[in-house]
Amino acid sequence: MKNYILPCCILLALGGCSSSQPNQLILNPVYQSGKVSSINQSLSTSVIDLRGDPATLKLIKSDKTQTIASQGITESIKSILDSALSRNGASISNLATTRFEVDIHTLQAVVTEQMVTHISNAKIELGVRVIRSSSNFSKIYRGNANLEGPLGHDRAKIEGQLNKLTEQLITRMVSDPELLAFLEG
C-alpha cells in the first residue's frame, strides 16, 4: 500500500501544476519588417480600445466558454506602431500637429477545443485616422489567422498567432500607398 501513496501524491501535485495557466493572455507584438516606406513626418500617435468584448482569448470547450483578457493592449499596440513609424522615417512627438490615431475594433482569438483537436481563429480590426488641421484620412485594416493542432491549445502559440497578425497589420498600415500619399500631400 505504501508503494502506491507516493506516486499518487506526485501525480496529483504535477497534475495541479500543469493545468494552471495565467488568467491573462500576453500581447507583445514586435515590429520586425524594417524599412518598408519613407515617412518623413512628425506624428503624434495614440491608440484607443473600442472593443465591445474585452476578451482577447475566448476558449470554447464542449460544455463551457472561458474568456481571458490581456492587460495593456493599447500600450502594446502603441509601442509597435511607434516602432514601425520610427523605423520608416517618422518622428514621434506629442507636440506634432499631425495626429495618427488607431482604434482597436477587434482583437481576439476564439479557440474551439474538441476531444482530440483544437482550432484557433484570430481576428483583428484596426481603424486608422490621420488628422491634420485642414484634412483627415481614415481606413480600416482587417486580418484573420487560423491555427489547428492536436489535443488542447497551447497558450504561447495563441499569443504568437495574435502577435504575428498584429505585426502584419501594422506593416500593412505603414506601407499602404493610400496612407503614404496622404502623409506626403
mmCIF file of C-alpha atoms in Angstrom:
data_model
loop_
_atom_site.group_PDB
_atom_site.id
_atom_site.type_symbol
_atom_site.label_atom_id
_atom_site.label_comp_id
_atom_site.label_asym_id
_atom_site.label_seq_id
_atom_site.Cartn_x
_atom_site.Cartn_y
_atom_site.Cartn_z
ATOM 1 C CA MET A 1 0.000 0.000 0.000
ATOM 2 C CA LYS A 2 2.820 2.402 0.896
ATOM 3 C CA ASN A 3 4.352 1.866 -2.549
ATOM 4 C CA TYR A 4 1.261 3.440 -4.188
ATOM 5 C CA ILE A 5 0.845 6.519 -1.968
ATOM 6 C CA LEU A 6 3.979 8.413 -3.032
ATOM 7 C CA PRO A 7 3.469 8.012 -6.818
ATOM 8 C CA CYS A 8 -0.191 9.061 -6.458
ATOM 9 C CA CYS A 9 0.778 12.171 -4.466
ATOM 10 C CA ILE A 10 3.379 13.111 -7.067
ATOM 11 C CA LEU A 11 0.895 12.666 -9.926
ATOM 12 C CA LEU A 12 -1.697 14.797 -8.142
ATOM 13 C CA ALA A 13 0.835 17.555 -7.486
ATOM 14 C CA LEU A 14 2.101 17.548 -11.064
ATOM 15 C CA GLY A 15 -1.431 17.449 -12.445
ATOM 16 C CA GLY A 16 -2.356 20.546 -10.450
ATOM 17 C CA CYS A 17 0.696 22.427 -11.741
ATOM 18 C CA SER A 18 0.221 21.602 -15.392
ATOM 19 C CA SER A 19 -3.398 22.725 -15.623
ATOM 20 C CA SER A 20 -2.903 26.145 -14.060
ATOM 21 C CA GLN A 21 -2.267 28.814 -16.658
ATOM 22 C CA PRO A 22 -2.164 32.537 -16.001
ATOM 23 C CA ASN A 23 -5.575 34.118 -16.367
ATOM 24 C CA GLN A 24 -4.420 36.589 -18.987
ATOM 25 C CA LEU A 25 -3.045 36.498 -22.491
ATOM 26 C CA ILE A 26 0.207 38.350 -23.123
ATOM 27 C CA LEU A 27 0.068 40.541 -26.203
ATOM 28 C CA ASN A 28 3.542 41.807 -27.059
ATOM 29 C CA PRO A 29 3.907 42.246 -30.833
ATOM 30 C CA VAL A 30 7.298 43.330 -32.165
ATOM 31 C CA TYR A 31 7.844 45.173 -35.454
ATOM 32 C CA GLN A 32 10.408 43.199 -37.455
ATOM 33 C CA SER A 33 9.740 44.256 -41.052
ATOM 34 C CA GLY A 34 12.357 47.007 -41.149
ATOM 35 C CA LYS A 35 12.093 49.942 -43.530
ATOM 36 C CA VAL A 36 9.234 49.381 -45.993
ATOM 37 C CA SER A 37 8.420 53.023 -46.786
ATOM 38 C CA SER A 38 9.593 56.588 -46.272
ATOM 39 C CA ILE A 39 7.509 58.650 -43.852
ATOM 40 C CA ASN A 40 9.217 61.991 -43.309
ATOM 41 C CA GLN A 41 6.658 63.422 -40.896
ATOM 42 C CA SER A 42 6.404 64.385 -37.273
ATOM 43 C CA LEU A 43 3.440 62.477 -35.832
ATOM 44 C CA SER A 44 1.576 62.373 -32.552
ATOM 45 C CA THR A 45 0.273 58.824 -32.010
ATOM 46 C CA SER A 46 -2.497 57.408 -29.846
ATOM 47 C CA VAL A 47 -4.336 54.098 -29.522
ATOM 48 C CA ILE A 48 -7.902 53.745 -28.242
ATOM 49 C CA ASP A 49 -9.517 50.420 -27.296
ATOM 50 C CA LEU A 50 -13.080 50.449 -28.666
ATOM 51 C CA ARG A 51 -13.714 46.707 -28.413
ATOM 52 C CA GLY A 52 -17.155 45.775 -27.163
ATOM 53 C CA ASP A 53 -15.765 42.495 -25.821
ATOM 54 C CA PRO A 54 -12.602 42.888 -23.700
ATOM 55 C CA ALA A 55 -11.697 39.186 -24.014
ATOM 56 C CA THR A 56 -8.534 38.580 -26.033
ATOM 57 C CA LEU A 57 -8.988 34.810 -25.865
ATOM 58 C CA LYS A 58 -12.327 33.030 -25.938
ATOM 59 C CA LEU A 59 -11.866 29.333 -25.121
ATOM 60 C CA ILE A 60 -14.828 27.167 -26.106
ATOM 61 C CA LYS A 61 -14.967 23.631 -24.749
ATOM 62 C CA SER A 62 -17.889 21.269 -25.184
ATOM 63 C CA ASP A 63 -19.857 22.484 -22.188
ATOM 64 C CA LYS A 64 -18.399 25.867 -21.243
ATOM 65 C CA THR A 65 -16.797 29.063 -22.515
ATOM 66 C CA GLN A 66 -13.914 30.754 -20.746
ATOM 67 C CA THR A 67 -12.788 34.288 -21.576
ATOM 68 C CA ILE A 68 -9.323 35.664 -20.917
ATOM 69 C CA ALA A 69 -8.306 39.319 -21.189
ATOM 70 C CA SER A 70 -4.959 40.991 -21.799
ATOM 71 C CA GLN A 71 -3.536 43.811 -19.776
ATOM 72 C CA GLY A 72 -2.032 46.789 -21.572
ATOM 73 C CA ILE A 73 -3.346 46.165 -25.081
ATOM 74 C CA THR A 74 -3.353 49.868 -26.006
ATOM 75 C CA GLU A 75 0.235 50.237 -24.772
ATOM 76 C CA SER A 76 1.352 47.162 -26.764
ATOM 77 C CA ILE A 77 -0.271 48.418 -29.966
ATOM 78 C CA LYS A 78 1.134 51.940 -29.435
ATOM 79 C CA SER A 79 4.615 50.505 -28.878
ATOM 80 C CA ILE A 80 4.628 48.509 -32.141
ATOM 81 C CA LEU A 81 3.002 51.412 -34.016
ATOM 82 C CA ASP A 82 5.618 53.905 -32.803
ATOM 83 C CA SER A 83 8.393 51.432 -33.625
ATOM 84 C CA ALA A 84 7.065 50.844 -37.167
ATOM 85 C CA LEU A 85 6.563 54.551 -37.874
ATOM 86 C CA SER A 86 10.006 55.452 -36.484
ATOM 87 C CA ARG A 87 11.802 52.747 -38.475
ATOM 88 C CA ASN A 88 10.161 54.136 -41.593
ATOM 89 C CA GLY A 89 11.352 57.696 -41.028
ATOM 90 C CA ALA A 90 8.620 59.320 -38.907
ATOM 91 C CA SER A 91 9.466 61.192 -35.739
ATOM 92 C CA ILE A 92 7.046 60.588 -32.869
ATOM 93 C CA SER A 93 6.266 63.677 -30.804
ATOM 94 C CA ASN A 94 3.353 64.710 -28.595
ATOM 95 C CA LEU A 95 3.825 68.234 -29.998
ATOM 96 C CA ALA A 96 3.311 67.191 -33.646
ATOM 97 C CA THR A 97 0.377 68.824 -35.430
ATOM 98 C CA THR A 98 -0.418 65.678 -37.442
ATOM 99 C CA ARG A 99 -2.239 63.123 -35.279
ATOM 100 C CA PHE A 100 -2.045 59.389 -36.098
ATOM 101 C CA GLU A 101 -4.824 57.640 -34.174
ATOM 102 C CA VAL A 102 -5.517 53.910 -34.095
ATOM 103 C CA ASP A 103 -8.794 52.455 -32.812
ATOM 104 C CA ILE A 104 -8.881 48.792 -31.798
ATOM 105 C CA HIS A 105 -12.243 47.476 -33.009
ATOM 106 C CA THR A 106 -11.500 43.741 -32.700
ATOM 107 C CA LEU A 107 -8.540 41.818 -31.308
ATOM 108 C CA GLN A 108 -9.453 38.298 -30.310
ATOM 109 C CA ALA A 109 -8.656 34.623 -30.793
ATOM 110 C CA VAL A 110 -11.527 32.169 -30.493
ATOM 111 C CA VAL A 111 -10.257 28.678 -29.668
ATOM 112 C CA THR A 112 -12.593 25.709 -30.020
ATOM 113 C CA GLU A 113 -11.363 22.588 -28.268
ATOM 114 C CA GLN A 114 -12.725 19.176 -29.149
ATOM 115 C CA MET A 115 -11.764 15.731 -27.935
ATOM 116 C CA VAL A 116 -8.573 15.312 -29.985
ATOM 117 C CA THR A 117 -8.061 18.668 -31.714
ATOM 118 C CA HIS A 118 -8.332 22.431 -31.337
ATOM 119 C CA ILE A 119 -8.870 25.277 -33.803
ATOM 120 C CA SER A 120 -7.938 28.913 -33.202
ATOM 121 C CA ASN A 121 -9.479 31.695 -35.293
ATOM 122 C CA ALA A 122 -7.856 35.075 -34.663
ATOM 123 C CA LYS A 123 -9.393 38.325 -35.907
ATOM 124 C CA ILE A 124 -8.027 41.835 -35.660
ATOM 125 C CA GLU A 125 -9.606 45.034 -36.933
ATOM 126 C CA LEU A 126 -7.818 48.364 -36.512
ATOM 127 C CA GLY A 127 -9.174 51.709 -37.621
ATOM 128 C CA VAL A 128 -6.712 54.446 -38.538
ATOM 129 C CA ARG A 129 -7.337 58.182 -38.543
ATOM 130 C CA VAL A 130 -4.726 60.693 -39.589
ATOM 131 C CA ILE A 131 -5.842 64.204 -38.651
ATOM 132 C CA ARG A 132 -4.353 67.427 -39.932
ATOM 133 C CA SER A 133 -5.670 70.933 -39.470
ATOM 134 C CA SER A 134 -7.214 71.003 -42.955
ATOM 135 C CA SER A 135 -7.863 67.329 -43.836
ATOM 136 C CA ASN A 136 -8.421 63.837 -42.464
ATOM 137 C CA PHE A 137 -7.707 60.289 -43.631
ATOM 138 C CA SER A 138 -9.366 57.151 -42.278
ATOM 139 C CA LYS A 139 -9.181 53.492 -43.182
ATOM 140 C CA ILE A 140 -9.924 50.103 -41.626
ATOM 141 C CA TYR A 141 -7.311 47.316 -41.624
ATOM 142 C CA ARG A 142 -8.504 43.744 -41.026
ATOM 143 C CA GLY A 143 -6.671 40.466 -40.632
ATOM 144 C CA ASN A 144 -7.555 36.833 -39.895
ATOM 145 C CA ALA A 145 -5.372 33.880 -38.979
ATOM 146 C CA ASN A 146 -6.266 30.254 -38.358
ATOM 147 C CA LEU A 147 -4.344 27.655 -36.399
ATOM 148 C CA GLU A 148 -5.174 23.990 -35.896
ATOM 149 C CA GLY A 149 -3.472 21.446 -33.691
ATOM 150 C CA PRO A 150 -3.857 18.204 -31.787
ATOM 151 C CA LEU A 151 -5.352 17.952 -28.296
ATOM 152 C CA GLY A 152 -5.708 21.122 -26.192
ATOM 153 C CA HIS A 153 -4.450 24.555 -27.190
ATOM 154 C CA ASP A 154 -1.034 25.920 -26.282
ATOM 155 C CA ARG A 155 -1.403 29.427 -24.847
ATOM 156 C CA ALA A 156 2.012 30.503 -26.187
ATOM 157 C CA LYS A 157 1.009 29.541 -29.740
ATOM 158 C CA ILE A 158 -2.217 31.563 -29.471
ATOM 159 C CA GLU A 159 -0.237 34.556 -28.165
ATOM 160 C CA GLY A 160 2.202 34.118 -31.058
ATOM 161 C CA GLN A 161 -0.679 33.961 -33.535
ATOM 162 C CA LEU A 162 -2.126 37.279 -32.276
ATOM 163 C CA ASN A 163 1.301 38.948 -32.054
ATOM 164 C CA LYS A 164 2.197 37.918 -35.630
ATOM 165 C CA LEU A 165 -1.177 39.037 -37.002
ATOM 166 C CA THR A 166 -0.823 42.401 -35.230
ATOM 167 C CA GLU A 167 2.638 42.879 -36.723
ATOM 168 C CA GLN A 168 1.315 42.035 -40.203
ATOM 169 C CA LEU A 169 -1.463 44.632 -39.899
ATOM 170 C CA ILE A 170 0.907 47.342 -38.645
ATOM 171 C CA THR A 171 3.319 46.545 -41.515
ATOM 172 C CA ARG A 172 0.452 46.766 -43.990
ATOM 173 C CA MET A 173 -0.516 50.099 -42.443
ATOM 174 C CA VAL A 174 2.923 51.755 -42.689
ATOM 175 C CA SER A 175 3.374 50.540 -46.279
ATOM 176 C CA ASP A 176 -0.151 51.409 -47.501
ATOM 177 C CA PRO A 177 0.144 53.570 -50.659
ATOM 178 C CA GLU A 178 -3.089 55.497 -49.851
ATOM 179 C CA LEU A 179 -1.919 56.352 -46.338
ATOM 180 C CA LEU A 180 1.555 57.293 -47.548
ATOM 181 C CA ALA A 181 0.118 59.529 -50.291
ATOM 182 C CA PHE A 182 -1.994 61.338 -47.674
ATOM 183 C CA LEU A 183 1.009 61.825 -45.377
ATOM 184 C CA GLU A 184 3.106 63.200 -48.246
ATOM 185 C CA GLY A 185 0.361 65.542 -49.509
#
